[in-house]
Structure formats: structure tokens, C-alpha cells
Coordinates of C-alpha atoms in Angstrom, one line a residue:
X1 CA 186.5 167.5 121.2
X2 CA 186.5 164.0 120.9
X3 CA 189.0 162.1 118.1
X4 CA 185.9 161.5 116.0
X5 CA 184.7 165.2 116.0
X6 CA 188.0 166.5 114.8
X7 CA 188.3 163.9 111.7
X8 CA 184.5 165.4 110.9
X9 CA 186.4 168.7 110.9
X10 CA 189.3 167.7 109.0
X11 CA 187.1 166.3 106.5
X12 CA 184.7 168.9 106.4
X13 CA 187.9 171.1 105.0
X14 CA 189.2 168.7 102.5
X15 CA 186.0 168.9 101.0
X16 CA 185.5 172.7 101.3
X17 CA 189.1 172.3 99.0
X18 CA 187.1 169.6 96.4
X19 CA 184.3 172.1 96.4
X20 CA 187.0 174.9 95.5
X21 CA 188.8 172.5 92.7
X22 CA 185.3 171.0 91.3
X23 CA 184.8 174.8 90.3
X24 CA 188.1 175.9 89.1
X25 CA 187.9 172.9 87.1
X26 CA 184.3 173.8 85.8
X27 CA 185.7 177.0 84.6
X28 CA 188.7 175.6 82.7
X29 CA 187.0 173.4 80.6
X30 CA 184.1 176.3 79.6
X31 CA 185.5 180.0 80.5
X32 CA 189.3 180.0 81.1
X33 CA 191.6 181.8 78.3
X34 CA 194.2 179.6 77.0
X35 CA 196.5 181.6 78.4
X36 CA 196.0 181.4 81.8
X37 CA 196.6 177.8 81.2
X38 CA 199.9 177.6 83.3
X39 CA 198.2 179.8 86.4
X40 CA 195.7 177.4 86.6
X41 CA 197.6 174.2 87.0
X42 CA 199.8 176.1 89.5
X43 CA 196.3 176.9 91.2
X44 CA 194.9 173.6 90.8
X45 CA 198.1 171.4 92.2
X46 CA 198.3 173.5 95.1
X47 CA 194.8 173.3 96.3
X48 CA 195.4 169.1 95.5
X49 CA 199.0 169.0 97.5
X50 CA 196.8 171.5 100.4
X51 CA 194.1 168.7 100.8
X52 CA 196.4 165.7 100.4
X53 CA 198.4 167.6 103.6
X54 CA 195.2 167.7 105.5
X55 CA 194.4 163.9 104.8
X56 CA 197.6 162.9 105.7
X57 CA 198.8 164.9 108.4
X58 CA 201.0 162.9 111.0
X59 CA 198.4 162.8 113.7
X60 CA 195.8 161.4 111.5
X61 CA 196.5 157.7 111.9
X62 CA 196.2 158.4 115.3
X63 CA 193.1 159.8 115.1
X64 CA 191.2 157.1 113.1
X65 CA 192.5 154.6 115.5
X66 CA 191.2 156.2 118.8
X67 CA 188.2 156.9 116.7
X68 CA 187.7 153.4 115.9
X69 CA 188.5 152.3 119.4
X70 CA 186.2 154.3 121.5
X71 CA 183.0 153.8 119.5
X72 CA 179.8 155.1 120.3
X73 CA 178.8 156.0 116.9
X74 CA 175.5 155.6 115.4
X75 CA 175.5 153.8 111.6
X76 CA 176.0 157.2 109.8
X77 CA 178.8 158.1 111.6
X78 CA 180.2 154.7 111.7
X79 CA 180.1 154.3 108.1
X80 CA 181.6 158.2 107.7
X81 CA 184.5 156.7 110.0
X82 CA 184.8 153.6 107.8
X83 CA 184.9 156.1 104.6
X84 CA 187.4 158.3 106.3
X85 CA 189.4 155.3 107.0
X86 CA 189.0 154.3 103.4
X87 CA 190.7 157.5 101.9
X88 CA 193.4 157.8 104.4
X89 CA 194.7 154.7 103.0
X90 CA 194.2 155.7 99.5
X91 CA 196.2 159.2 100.6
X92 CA 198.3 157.8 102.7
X93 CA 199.8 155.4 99.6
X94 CA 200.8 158.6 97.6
X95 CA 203.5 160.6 98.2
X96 CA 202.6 164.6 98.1
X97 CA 205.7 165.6 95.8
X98 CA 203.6 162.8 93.3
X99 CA 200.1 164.1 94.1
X100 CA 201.5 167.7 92.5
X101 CA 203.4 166.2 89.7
X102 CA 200.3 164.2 88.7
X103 CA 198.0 167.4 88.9
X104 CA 200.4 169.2 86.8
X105 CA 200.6 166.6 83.9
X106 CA 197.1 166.5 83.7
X107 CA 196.1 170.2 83.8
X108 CA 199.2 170.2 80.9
X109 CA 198.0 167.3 78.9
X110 CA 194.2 168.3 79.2
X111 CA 195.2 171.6 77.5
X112 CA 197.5 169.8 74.6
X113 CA 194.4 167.1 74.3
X114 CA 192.5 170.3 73.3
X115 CA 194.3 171.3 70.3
X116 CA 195.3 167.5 69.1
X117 CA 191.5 166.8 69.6
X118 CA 191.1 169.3 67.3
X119 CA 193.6 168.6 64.8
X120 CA 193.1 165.1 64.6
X121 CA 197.5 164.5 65.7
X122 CA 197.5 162.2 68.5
X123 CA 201.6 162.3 68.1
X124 CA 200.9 166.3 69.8
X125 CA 199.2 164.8 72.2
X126 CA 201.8 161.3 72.4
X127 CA 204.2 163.2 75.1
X128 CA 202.0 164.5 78.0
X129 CA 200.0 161.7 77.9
X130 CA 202.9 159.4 78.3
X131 CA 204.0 161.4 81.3
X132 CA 200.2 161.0 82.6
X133 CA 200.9 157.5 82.3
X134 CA 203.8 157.4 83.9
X135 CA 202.7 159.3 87.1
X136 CA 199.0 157.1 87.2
X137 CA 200.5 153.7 86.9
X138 CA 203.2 155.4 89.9
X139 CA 200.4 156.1 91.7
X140 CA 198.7 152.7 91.1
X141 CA 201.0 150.8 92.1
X142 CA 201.5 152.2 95.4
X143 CA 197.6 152.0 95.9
X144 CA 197.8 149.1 95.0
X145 CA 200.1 148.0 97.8
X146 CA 198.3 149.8 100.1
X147 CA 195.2 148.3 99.6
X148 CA 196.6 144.7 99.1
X149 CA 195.6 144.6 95.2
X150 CA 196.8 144.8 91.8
X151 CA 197.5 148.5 90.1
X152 CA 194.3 148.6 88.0
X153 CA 191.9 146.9 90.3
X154 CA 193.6 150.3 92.6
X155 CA 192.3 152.5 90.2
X156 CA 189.1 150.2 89.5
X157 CA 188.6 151.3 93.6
X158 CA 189.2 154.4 93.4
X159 CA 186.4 155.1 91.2
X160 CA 184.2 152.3 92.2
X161 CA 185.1 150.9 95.8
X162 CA 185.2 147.3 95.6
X163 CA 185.1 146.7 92.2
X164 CA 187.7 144.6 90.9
X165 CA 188.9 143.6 87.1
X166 CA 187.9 139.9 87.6
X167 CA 184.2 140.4 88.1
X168 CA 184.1 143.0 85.4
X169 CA 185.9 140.8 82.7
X170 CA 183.0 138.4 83.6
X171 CA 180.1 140.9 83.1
X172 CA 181.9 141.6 80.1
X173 CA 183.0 139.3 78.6
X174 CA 179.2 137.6 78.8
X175 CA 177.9 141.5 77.2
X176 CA 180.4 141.0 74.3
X177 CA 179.2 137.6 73.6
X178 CA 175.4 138.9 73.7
X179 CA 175.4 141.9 72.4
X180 CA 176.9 141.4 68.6
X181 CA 174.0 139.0 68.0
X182 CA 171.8 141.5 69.4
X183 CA 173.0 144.0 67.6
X184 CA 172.4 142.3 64.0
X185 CA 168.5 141.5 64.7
X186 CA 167.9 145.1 66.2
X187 CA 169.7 146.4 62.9
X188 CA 167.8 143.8 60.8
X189 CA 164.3 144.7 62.5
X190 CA 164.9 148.4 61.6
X191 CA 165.7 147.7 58.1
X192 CA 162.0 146.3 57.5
X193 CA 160.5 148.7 59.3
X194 CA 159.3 152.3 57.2
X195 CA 162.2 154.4 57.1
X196 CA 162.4 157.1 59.9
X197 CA 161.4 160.3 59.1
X198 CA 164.5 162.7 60.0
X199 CA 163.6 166.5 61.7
X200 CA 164.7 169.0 59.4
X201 CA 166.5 171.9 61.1
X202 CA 168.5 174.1 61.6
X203 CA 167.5 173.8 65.1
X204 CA 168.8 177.2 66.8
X205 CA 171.2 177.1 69.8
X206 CA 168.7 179.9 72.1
X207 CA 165.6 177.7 71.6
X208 CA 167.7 174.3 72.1
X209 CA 169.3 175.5 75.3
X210 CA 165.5 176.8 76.4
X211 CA 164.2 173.2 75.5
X212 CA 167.0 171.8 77.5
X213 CA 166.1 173.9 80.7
X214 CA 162.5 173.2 80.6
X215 CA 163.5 169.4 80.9
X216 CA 166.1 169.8 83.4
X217 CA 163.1 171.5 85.7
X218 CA 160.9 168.7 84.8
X219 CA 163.3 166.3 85.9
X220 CA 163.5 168.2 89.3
X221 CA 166.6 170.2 88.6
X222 CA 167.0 173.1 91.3
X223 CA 168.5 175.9 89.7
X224 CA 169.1 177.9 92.6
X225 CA 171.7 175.5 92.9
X226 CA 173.1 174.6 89.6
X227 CA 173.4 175.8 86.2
X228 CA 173.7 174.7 82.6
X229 CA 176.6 176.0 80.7
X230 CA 178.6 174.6 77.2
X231 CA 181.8 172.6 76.6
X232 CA 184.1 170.5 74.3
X233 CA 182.7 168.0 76.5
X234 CA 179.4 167.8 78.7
X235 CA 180.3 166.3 82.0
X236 CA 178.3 167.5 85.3
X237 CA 180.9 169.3 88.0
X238 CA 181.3 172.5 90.6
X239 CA 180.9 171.7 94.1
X240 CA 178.2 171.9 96.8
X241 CA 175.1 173.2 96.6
X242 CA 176.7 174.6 93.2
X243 CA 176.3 171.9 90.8
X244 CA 177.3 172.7 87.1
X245 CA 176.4 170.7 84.0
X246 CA 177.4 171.3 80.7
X247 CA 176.5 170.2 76.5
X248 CA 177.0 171.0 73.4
X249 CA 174.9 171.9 70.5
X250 CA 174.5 170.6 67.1
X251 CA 172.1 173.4 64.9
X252 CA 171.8 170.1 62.4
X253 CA 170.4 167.6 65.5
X254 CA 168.7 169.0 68.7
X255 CA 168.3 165.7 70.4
X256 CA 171.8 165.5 71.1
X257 CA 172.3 168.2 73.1
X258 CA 168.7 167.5 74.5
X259 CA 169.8 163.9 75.4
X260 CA 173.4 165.1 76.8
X261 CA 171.5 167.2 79.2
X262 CA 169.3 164.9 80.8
X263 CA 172.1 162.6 81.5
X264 CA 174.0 165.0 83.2
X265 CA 170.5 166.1 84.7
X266 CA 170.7 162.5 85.9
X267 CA 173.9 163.2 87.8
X268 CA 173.1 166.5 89.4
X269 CA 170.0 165.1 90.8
X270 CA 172.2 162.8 92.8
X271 CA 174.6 165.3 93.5
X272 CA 171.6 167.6 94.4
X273 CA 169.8 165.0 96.4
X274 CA 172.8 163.5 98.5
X275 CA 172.5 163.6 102.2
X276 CA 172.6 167.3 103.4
X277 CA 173.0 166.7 106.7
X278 CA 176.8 165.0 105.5
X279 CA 177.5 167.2 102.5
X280 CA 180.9 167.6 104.2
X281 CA 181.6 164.1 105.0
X282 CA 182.6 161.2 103.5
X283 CA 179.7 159.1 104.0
X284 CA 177.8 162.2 102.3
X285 CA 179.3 161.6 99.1
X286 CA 177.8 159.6 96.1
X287 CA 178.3 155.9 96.4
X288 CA 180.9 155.5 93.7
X289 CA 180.9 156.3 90.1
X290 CA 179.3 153.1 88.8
X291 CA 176.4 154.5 90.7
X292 CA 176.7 158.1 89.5
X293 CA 176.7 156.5 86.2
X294 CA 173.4 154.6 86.8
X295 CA 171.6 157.7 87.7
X296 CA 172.4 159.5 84.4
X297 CA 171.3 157.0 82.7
X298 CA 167.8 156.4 84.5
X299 CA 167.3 159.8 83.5
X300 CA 168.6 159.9 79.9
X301 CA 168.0 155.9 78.6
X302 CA 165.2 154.7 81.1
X303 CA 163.3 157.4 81.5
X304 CA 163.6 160.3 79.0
X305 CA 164.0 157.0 76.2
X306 CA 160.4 155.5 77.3
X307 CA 157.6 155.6 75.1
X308 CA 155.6 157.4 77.4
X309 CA 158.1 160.1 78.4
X310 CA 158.9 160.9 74.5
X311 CA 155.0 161.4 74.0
X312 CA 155.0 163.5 76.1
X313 CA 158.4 165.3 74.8
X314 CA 156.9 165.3 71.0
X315 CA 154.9 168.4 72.1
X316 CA 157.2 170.0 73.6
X317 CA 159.6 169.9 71.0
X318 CA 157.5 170.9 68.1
X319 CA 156.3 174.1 69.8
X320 CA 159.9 174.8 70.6
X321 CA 160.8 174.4 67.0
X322 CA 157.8 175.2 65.4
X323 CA 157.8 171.7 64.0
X324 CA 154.9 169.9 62.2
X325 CA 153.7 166.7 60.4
X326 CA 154.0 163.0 60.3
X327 CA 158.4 163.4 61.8
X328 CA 157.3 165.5 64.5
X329 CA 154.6 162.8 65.9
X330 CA 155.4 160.4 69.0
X331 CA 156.1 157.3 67.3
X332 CA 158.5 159.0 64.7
X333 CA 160.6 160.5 67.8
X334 CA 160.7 157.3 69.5
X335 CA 161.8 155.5 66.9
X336 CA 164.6 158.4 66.3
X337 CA 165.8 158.5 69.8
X338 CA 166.1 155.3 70.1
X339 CA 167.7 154.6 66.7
X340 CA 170.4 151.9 66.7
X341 CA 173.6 152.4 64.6
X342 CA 176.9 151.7 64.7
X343 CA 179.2 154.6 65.3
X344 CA 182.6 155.9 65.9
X345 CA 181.7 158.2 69.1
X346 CA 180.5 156.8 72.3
X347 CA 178.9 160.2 73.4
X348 CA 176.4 159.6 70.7
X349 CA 176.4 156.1 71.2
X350 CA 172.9 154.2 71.3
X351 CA 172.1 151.5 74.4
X352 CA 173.2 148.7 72.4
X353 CA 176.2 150.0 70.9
X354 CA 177.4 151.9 73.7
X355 CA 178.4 149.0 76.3
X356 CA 180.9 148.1 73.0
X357 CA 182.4 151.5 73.3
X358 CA 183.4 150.9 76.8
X359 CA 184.4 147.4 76.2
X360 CA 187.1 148.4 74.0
X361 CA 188.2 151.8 76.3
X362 CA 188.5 148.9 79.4
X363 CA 190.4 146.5 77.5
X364 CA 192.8 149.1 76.1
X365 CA 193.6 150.9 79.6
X366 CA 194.1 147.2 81.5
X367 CA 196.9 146.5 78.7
X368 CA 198.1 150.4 79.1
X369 CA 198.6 149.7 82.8
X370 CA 200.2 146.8 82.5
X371 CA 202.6 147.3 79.8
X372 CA 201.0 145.1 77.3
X373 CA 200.5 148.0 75.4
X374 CA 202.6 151.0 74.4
X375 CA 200.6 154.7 73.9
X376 CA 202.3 154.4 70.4
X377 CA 200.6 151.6 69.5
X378 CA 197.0 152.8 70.9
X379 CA 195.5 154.3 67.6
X380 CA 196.0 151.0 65.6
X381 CA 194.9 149.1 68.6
X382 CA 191.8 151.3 68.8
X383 CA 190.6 150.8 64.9
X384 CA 191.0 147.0 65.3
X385 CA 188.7 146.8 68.8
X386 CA 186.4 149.1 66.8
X387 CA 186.1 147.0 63.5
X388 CA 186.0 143.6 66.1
X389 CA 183.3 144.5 68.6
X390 CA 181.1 147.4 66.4
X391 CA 182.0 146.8 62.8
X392 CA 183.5 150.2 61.9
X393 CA 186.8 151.7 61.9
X394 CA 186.8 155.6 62.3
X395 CA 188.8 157.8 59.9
X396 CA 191.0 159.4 62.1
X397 CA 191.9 159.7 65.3
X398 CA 190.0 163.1 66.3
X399 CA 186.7 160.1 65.8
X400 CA 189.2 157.5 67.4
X401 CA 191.3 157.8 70.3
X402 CA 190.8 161.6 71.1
X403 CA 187.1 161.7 71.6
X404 CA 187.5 161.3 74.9
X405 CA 189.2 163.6 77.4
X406 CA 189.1 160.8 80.4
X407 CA 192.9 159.4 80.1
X408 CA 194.6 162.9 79.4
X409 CA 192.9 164.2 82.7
X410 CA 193.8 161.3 84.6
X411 CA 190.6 159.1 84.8
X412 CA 192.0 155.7 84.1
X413 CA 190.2 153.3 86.0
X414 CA 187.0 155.7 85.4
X415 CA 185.5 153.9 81.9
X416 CA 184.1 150.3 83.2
X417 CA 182.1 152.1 85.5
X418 CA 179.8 153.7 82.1
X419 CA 178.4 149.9 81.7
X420 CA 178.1 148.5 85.1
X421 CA 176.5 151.7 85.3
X422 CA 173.6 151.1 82.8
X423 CA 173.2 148.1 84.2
X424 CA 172.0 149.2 87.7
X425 CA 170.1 151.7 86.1
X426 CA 168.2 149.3 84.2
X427 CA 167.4 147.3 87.6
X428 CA 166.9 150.8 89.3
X429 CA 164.1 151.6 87.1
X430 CA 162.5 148.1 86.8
X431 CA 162.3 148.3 90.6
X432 CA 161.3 151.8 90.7
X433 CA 158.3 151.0 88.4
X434 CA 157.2 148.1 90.5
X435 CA 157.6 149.6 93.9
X436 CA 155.7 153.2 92.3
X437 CA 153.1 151.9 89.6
X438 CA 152.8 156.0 88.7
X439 CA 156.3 156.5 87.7
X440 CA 155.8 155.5 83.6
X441 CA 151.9 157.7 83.9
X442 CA 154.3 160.2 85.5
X443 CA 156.9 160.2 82.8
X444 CA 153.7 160.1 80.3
X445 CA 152.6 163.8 81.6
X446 CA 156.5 164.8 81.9
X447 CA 156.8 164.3 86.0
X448 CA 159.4 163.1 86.7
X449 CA 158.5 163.2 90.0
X450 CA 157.5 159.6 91.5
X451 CA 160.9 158.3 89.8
X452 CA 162.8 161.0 91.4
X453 CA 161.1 160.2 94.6
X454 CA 161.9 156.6 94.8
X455 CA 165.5 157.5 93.9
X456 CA 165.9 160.1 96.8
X457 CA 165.1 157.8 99.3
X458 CA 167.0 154.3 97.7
X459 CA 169.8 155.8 96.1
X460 CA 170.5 159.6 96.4
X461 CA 169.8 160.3 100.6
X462 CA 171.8 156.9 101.5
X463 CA 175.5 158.7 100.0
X464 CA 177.7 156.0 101.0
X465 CA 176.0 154.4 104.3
X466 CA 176.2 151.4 101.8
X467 CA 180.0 149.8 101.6
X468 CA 179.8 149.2 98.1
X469 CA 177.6 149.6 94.8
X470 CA 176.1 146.2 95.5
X471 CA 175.1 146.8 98.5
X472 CA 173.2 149.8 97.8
X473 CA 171.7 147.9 94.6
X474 CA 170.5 145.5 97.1
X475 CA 169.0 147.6 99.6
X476 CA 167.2 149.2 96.9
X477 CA 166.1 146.3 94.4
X478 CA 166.8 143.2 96.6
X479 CA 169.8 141.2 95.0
X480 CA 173.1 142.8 93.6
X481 CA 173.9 143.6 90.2
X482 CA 172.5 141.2 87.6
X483 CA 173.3 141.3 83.8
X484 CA 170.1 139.6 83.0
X485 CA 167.8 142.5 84.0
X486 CA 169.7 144.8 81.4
X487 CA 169.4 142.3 78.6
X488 CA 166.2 141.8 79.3
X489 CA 165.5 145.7 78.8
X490 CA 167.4 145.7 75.7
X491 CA 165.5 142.7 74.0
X492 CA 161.9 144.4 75.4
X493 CA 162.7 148.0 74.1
X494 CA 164.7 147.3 70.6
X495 CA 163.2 143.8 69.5
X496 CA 159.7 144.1 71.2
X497 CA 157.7 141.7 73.9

């Protein structure tokens, strides 16, 4: 067995482990009892400190250089090498007595971010997530010095490989400065339009989920490997060839759910359409989060959002909920699913609200890393980004802070990648359409299928061959990520021309 052979086999176990944690994490957030709370963390930490052991065992080093120095490999397995290489380093920079301490504060503050949640008392939730803190900046830090960059830009790679605060800052800093005037003439435009007709429900949760499914299998969903389920929070989880999704239902307001479940559609179709031949392997895996973002949102925003998808849709959804009249018509829907309004939750946030959303969560976590801000001071913090980049200041923190169960489970880092990742999207599909003139005809008669296509073989069969995001962006639309493409997608769909 040469070196090279017995990294793919190491690997190939760690992420037999990631498989076994993606689904024990599934089932806490939608089928474990409270009380086996504690069980679970214990069960969860020791499957993280098992794979940690495997990615750093002594003779690994050794291993990825002899692999490195005797070559031979063809580009897959050249870029699986460099990706192994990648996360020894990231391994190798934590200590495994910190890698269990960290999967035990988050497993506790994930369950105490339940009830707070809940409650509206971010002071319940104040102590665990301090000590999540603690451990992550702990942890960033010694990436950090592994990787020859500063703590957040550690956790910005982690997430993202190569991205670093700098750029980001730029791209945002130049949305923030667009998007408020944006914002006003989309809001202004509406208001001299004839009002929207809202759908009166109730809307039952049975014909919802049904309506969900059906569009899940029109966007090319496999469920013989997959399934949808509910949760506090939809996300898209579970492991190989076992991908879960999950939403939740509003009886007031299907197209919420409806809208949650093609975006996470949109990431179990990469998930689902990922190299098979490297499931196991490094190189296998999705190219980053930015880009897992991108492809729940070419779903959800530039696909399922389009004119001709939601004529489509309008027919659909009446005979699912035996709706009728002049709400229930094409033209009505589109101009309800793609209402804009400022809000206090970025799960229901709209195209050109949303970046704002994620503006704020990446401003507050750099200062949270750093020490320029203290957890105590995040609610107030919170209110005045809201008031300063959306023009509303929620009324408590269960609509402030809480919403989101990213930094109690220990996805700092994890929030810049939401916009960068609607921006790719936005350059995805405007290649897409030009490279495959059927994909909006296809969207029109609810196939999905000429998008999907395209995306297979650009985005989901390459995993990470590509060294970066913008690398695969410009294998697949020729030129990295540019923020002009997504403005120009905002002015064409909310202003017109």
C-alpha cells in the first residue's frame, strides 16, 4: 500500500465518523427527548475526539509528506492530497482535550439556546455561550497560527477556504452603500403599485408538506436518499447518500415553509450530486460553504423566484389548497414571493433585505472575536445595526439575537458566507441561462432539469478539484466573483428593465 493509498483510507474513516455525527446531529435538533440531552453530547464529543485522533495520528505528517514527494497522481487525486493536507493543518492546530471541550459547550449551549429562544432571556442563554466563545476564539487563534493568519480570517477558512475578512469588508462595505438606496425605490415602487392580494388560509400542515415534496422531486430531489422532516430550524444535514432537510410550517403562510424547502432542496442537490466516485475523500466534498450557500439559493431566489417558475407554481398551489380567484393567479404570487419588506428575521428575509441581515451578524462576530465587543453588550448592539442598516428595531430578543442557532452551536465564521453566497448564485444562473437557453422554458413547465444539469457538471461533480470558491466560479462562469452581476439581478427583478 503506497503512502497515498493509506491517507485515502484514513480519510475514508474520518468521514464514515462525519457521516455518523451529520445524523446524530439530524436527530437532535428534530427527534431527541430533552433528556437525553447529556447522552448525546457525551456521544457526539467522542465520535469528534475519535476523528480528530485519526486526522492527527503521529504518523500522519509522515504520510502527507512521502505522499507529496513521490507523486504520480492524477489531478483528482492531487487535489484530494492537497485537501487532506489542508485539514491536517487545520487538525493538527487544535489540541484534542479542546476539540471535546468545544463539542461539549456547544451540544450544552445548543440545548439552553432552545429554551432562551423560546423565552425571549438571552441572560439564560449569556453563560454557555460565553464559554462557546471562549473555546472558538481558543481554537481560532491556534488556527490562526497554523495557517499564518489572523483568528477570524481562521474561522473565515474554515468555512470558506481562502476567504479572508479584507475582501469581504470590501464586498460589503460596497452592498451596504447600494443597497439602502435600493431598498427605498423598490419600497417606493411597491407603494404605487395595486396592493397585493394576500392568500387566505389556514393552509394545513399535511397538504403544505405534500406541496413541499412535489417540488423537492421537481427540482430533482432523490428520495431514496434523503428525506424531509421538521425543526426549530430548517437547515439540510445527515450524511452520505442520506441527506436530510428539514422546515417549518406556518398554517397562516404556506410559502414560507414552501420557500425554506427549496433552499434546502438547493443544498441537497449538491450534496446529492457531489462526485461519487470521492464521496469519502476530501476532494469529494462540497467546495466550501459560500458555495453550498449559492446553490440554495439558485434554487430558492433564482429559480423557484422567476416569473416563469412561479407560473408555473400558481397551479400547483391552488389545487393543493383549493385556492381560487384574482390572489391565487401568477402575477399576484410573484409579486407576493417576491415582496420586499423590512423585517426582524433573516430566515424570512427578502433578496434585498437579506444581505443586511448578514451584514450586521458579520460585523458583530468580527468585534466578538476580537474583543471589541462583550456577549453582554450584543442585544443592544444588535437593535442599533438593525435600526442603521434595515430601519427596524425588533421587540425582543427571541426576534433579535436568538433567531439564530449558528453561534450557540459553534458556527462563527459560518454567516458572511449567506451573501457571498447569493452572489455566486446570481452569476451561476446568469451563466446557466446563457450557456442552456431552456433552463427559464424549463423552469416555465416546472423542470428543473436543464438548470440542474448545468450545475452537476460546473458546480456539484467538481467537489473541491477547484482550490477555492473563485476558482470554481471561474471555471464555471469565466471570471471570479463579481458584485456587479448581483446588483444587476436585483435592479432587473425589483425595479424592472
Amino acid at each position: 500500500m503506497t503512502a497515498y493509498q493509506d491517507l485515502e483510507r484514513r480519510f475514508a474513516r474520518v468521514a464514515a465518523i462525519g457521516g455518523a455525527l451529520g445524523i446524530l446531529g439530524w436527530d437532535t435538533q428534530t427527534m431527541m427527548p430533552d433528556g437525553a440531552a447529556d447522552g448525546r453530547a457525551e456521544q457526539t464529543a467522542t465520535l469528534s475526539v475519535l476523528a480528530h485522533e485519526l486526522m492527527t495520528a503521529p504518523d500522519m505528517a509522515d504520510l502527507l509528506a512521502t505522499a507529496e514527494a513521490q507523486g504520480g497522481l492524477d489531478a483528482w487525486q492531487a487535489a484530494n492530497l492537497r485537501e487532506m493536507r489542508r485539514l491536517h493543518v487545520q487538525a493538527t492546530a487544535l489540541p484534542a482535550d479542546l476539540v471535546e471541550a468545544t463539542s461539549k459547550a456547544i451540544s450544552a449551549c445548543e440545548m439552553a439556546w432552545r429554551t432562551a429562544r423560546a423565552e425571549s432571556d438571552y441572560a439564560a442563554l449569556l453563560p454557555s455561550l460565553r464559554e462557546v466563545l471562549r473555546l472558538v476564539r481558543e481554537g481560532a487563534r491556534a488556527k490562526g497560527e497554523a495557517l499564518g493568519v489572523s483568528p477570524y480570517d481562521a474561522l473565515l477558512d474554515e468555512h470558506d477556504p481562502g476567504s479572508r475578512a479584507a475582501r469581504i469588508d470590501a464586498l460589503f462595505d460596497d452592498l451596504a452603500g447600494f443597497l439602502p438606496d435600493l431598498l427605498e425605490r423598490v419600497l417606493e415602487k411597491q407603494a404605487a403599485e395595486p396592493p397585493v392580494l394576500r392568500l387566505e388560509g389556514p393552509f394545513p400542515v399535511d397538504r403544505q408538506k405534500e406541496l413541499g415534496e412535489r417540488m423537492m422531486r421537481a427540482a430533482g430531489f432523490d428520495f431514496t436518499r434523503g428525506r424531509l422532516d421538521v425543526s426549530l430550524h430548517p437547515f439540510c444535514g445527515g450524511a452520505n447518500d442520506d441527506v436530510r432537510i428539514t422546515t417549518r410550517y406556518d398554517e397562516a403562510d404556506f410559502a414560507k415553509a414552501l420557500m425554506g424547502v427549496l433552499h434546502e432542496t438547493g443544498h441537497a442537490l449538491y450534496e446529492q450530486g457531489r462526485p461519487r466516485a470521492w464521496m469519502l475523500q476530501p476532494v469529494g466534498n462540497a467546495r466550501g460553504m459560500a458555495a453550498h450557500e449559492s446553490q440554495s439559493l439558485i434554487v430558492e431566489m433564482q429559480a423557484s423566484r422567476s416569473a416563469e417558475f412561479i407560473g408555473w407554481l400558481a397551479g400547483e398551489a391552488r389545487a393543493a389548497f383549493g385556492g381560487g380567484g384574482p390572489a391565487w393567479e401568477p402575477d399576484n404570487l410573484r409579486r407576493l414571493t417576491t415582496r420586499v419588506e423590512r423585517g426582524f428575521i433573516r430566515v424570512d428575509a427578502d433578496e434585498v433585505t437579506y444581505p443586511a441581515h448578514v451584514i450586521l451578524r458579520y460585523r458583530l462576530e468580527k468585534a466578538l472575536i476580537a474583543g471589541d465587543l462583550d456577549l453582554a453588550e450584543l442585544p443592544g448592539a444588535w437593535n442599533e445595526g438593525m435600526r442603521t442598516l434595515l430601519g427596524v428595531e425588533p421587540p425582543n430578543d427571541r426576534l433579535g439575537c436568538l433567531q439564530d442557532i449558528h453561534w450557540p452551536g459553534g458556527g462563527w465564521g459560518y454567516f458572511p458566507t449567506y451573501t457571498l453566497g447569493a452572489m455566486t448564485a446570481a452569476q451561476l444562473f446568469e451563466a446557466a441561462c446563457a450557456a442552456e437557453p431552456d433552463v427559464k422554458p424549463g423552469l416555465a413547465r416546472g423542470d428543473f432539469a436543464p438548470l440542474v444539469g448545468w450545475l452537476r457538471t460546473n458546480v456539484h461533480g467538481r467537489g473541491s478539484l477547484p482550490a477555492s470558491t473563485d476558482e470554481l466560479l471561474t471555471g464555471a462562469t469565466g471570471r471570479p466573483l463579481d458584485a456587479a452581476v448581483f446588483k444587476r439581478h436585483l435592479e432587473r427583478r425589483y425595479l424592472g428593465g
